Amino acid sequence: MDIFNSFLSVIMHVLITVFLLFYLPIAWICRLTAFVFVKPFCKEDVRGKVALITGASSGIGEELAYQYATRGASLVLVARREHALKKVAKAALGKGSPDVLVIKADISKESECKRVIEETIAHFAQLNHLVVNAGLLSSSLFEEITNISAFNQVMDVNFWGAVYTTYYAIPYLKNSQGNIIVTSSVAGRVPTARMSFYNASKAALIRFYETLRAEFGSDIRITILTPGYVASELTKGKFLQKGGEIGVNEEIRDVQVGLFPVGYTDKFAEIVVESACRGDEYVTWPSWYQPFHAIMFFAPEIINWYSRSFYLTKPGVDSSKALSRKILEATGAKKFLYPSSIRSPTAKLDCTK
């Protein structure tokens, strides 16, 4: 067996290299041809269809609701903050959605996800697009965490919340040959320091839905989103913090985001819905994040160096003194790189779970 494995270790590298040399040029030509000549004329019309969006009370979820509304889709808006959902629902109706169903639910609980799907079908009798978008960000060095059990909720919300909702939606999505839109993150491909649990949850989402894509085939399309930093409550500094509480910490936000520009949510939402209707499998936005995937694959040591240099401090030094924040403050770049919506020091966020 050892000899056989040694033989495969040599021959598989050669065979796959030769295969890719022939396959990749053909695949790229086919993708380019489809992108230019086929997909622009085969966009899905969501008018009269039903889109369910979790985490719809603010940020990306809210803007996705407005994009679907302008295209004439009916909406199911899901989150824990009912008062915020009702405001989004009212705005969505004003933008053209014919009907909006608001459901207050905690999607980290399986029973709640089942109820969400049941209420959706009872009201609309169909489901066409499922947008699993609810998310919770954590930012803390692993060894600084003082309440480790509290970090279960990162996986419960980011991963299991999406899995539970998808599980109960499958029969209806198959019936409509629908689409699942998954809000992951570039952090799921390119993990950096201070976000260990968040990175893990987003990486799990990517691999889970890539597996489902293979299982479902053409029955259900899946569009996986891997955005960089986008204006939302998360980039306002709303984190699960080292003690296990959810709070707002703009200093740590500045450490984490640093000199990376924060994109406008409405622009990202527009691109997402357009891509989902076009049948795209992945959306990375802004597109300049895409080369980081290659760096992580071919030279992961560069990502490690960047993390240690910009996000870590010497022992005993406050984390808010990290190099990324020092440069941000010294250059005054925040006013150019961060939208005004996340720069306000008086921003009030609902930090209820």
PDB file of C-alpha atoms in Angstrom, residues 26 30 48-49 58 77 79 82 109 128 130 156 182 187 217 230 266 288 290 294 296 317 323:
ATOM      1  CA  ILE A  26     -11.236  25.438 -23.143  1.00  0.00           C
ATOM      2  CA  CYS A  30     -16.609  28.548 -22.727  1.00  0.00           C
ATOM      3  CA  GLY A  48     -44.246  37.641  -9.098  1.00  0.00           C
ATOM      4  CA  LYS A  49     -41.789  35.286  -7.416  1.00  0.00           C
ATOM      5  CA  SER A  58     -30.305  46.040   8.273  1.00  0.00           C
ATOM      6  CA  LEU A  77     -38.148  39.269   5.724  1.00  0.00           C
ATOM      7  CA  ALA A  79     -34.678  38.700  11.663  1.00  0.00           C
ATOM      8  CA  GLU A  82     -39.398  42.993  14.372  1.00  0.00           C
ATOM      9  CA  LYS A 109     -32.735  27.598  16.385  1.00  0.00           C
ATOM     10  CA  ASN A 128     -38.151  30.839  -5.394  1.00  0.00           C
ATOM     11  CA  LEU A 130     -33.688  31.732  -0.437  1.00  0.00           C
ATOM     12  CA  ASP A 156     -25.025  28.789  15.335  1.00  0.00           C
ATOM     13  CA  VAL A 182     -25.378  32.429   0.441  1.00  0.00           C
ATOM     14  CA  ALA A 187     -12.660  35.728   5.112  1.00  0.00           C
ATOM     15  CA  GLY A 217     -27.230  19.748  -9.846  1.00  0.00           C
ATOM     16  CA  VAL A 230     -19.247  46.264   3.010  1.00  0.00           C
ATOM     17  CA  ASP A 266     -26.663  49.235  -2.125  1.00  0.00           C
ATOM     18  CA  TRP A 288      -9.943  43.282  -6.562  1.00  0.00           C
ATOM     19  CA  GLN A 290     -10.136  37.884  -6.097  1.00  0.00           C
ATOM     20  CA  ALA A 294      -4.558  32.959  -5.298  1.00  0.00           C
ATOM     21  CA  MET A 296      -3.749  32.191  -0.024  1.00  0.00           C
ATOM     22  CA  VAL A 317       0.011  46.310  24.609  1.00  0.00           C
ATOM     23  CA  LEU A 323      -0.277  48.863  13.256  1.00  0.00           C
TER      24      LEU A 323
END
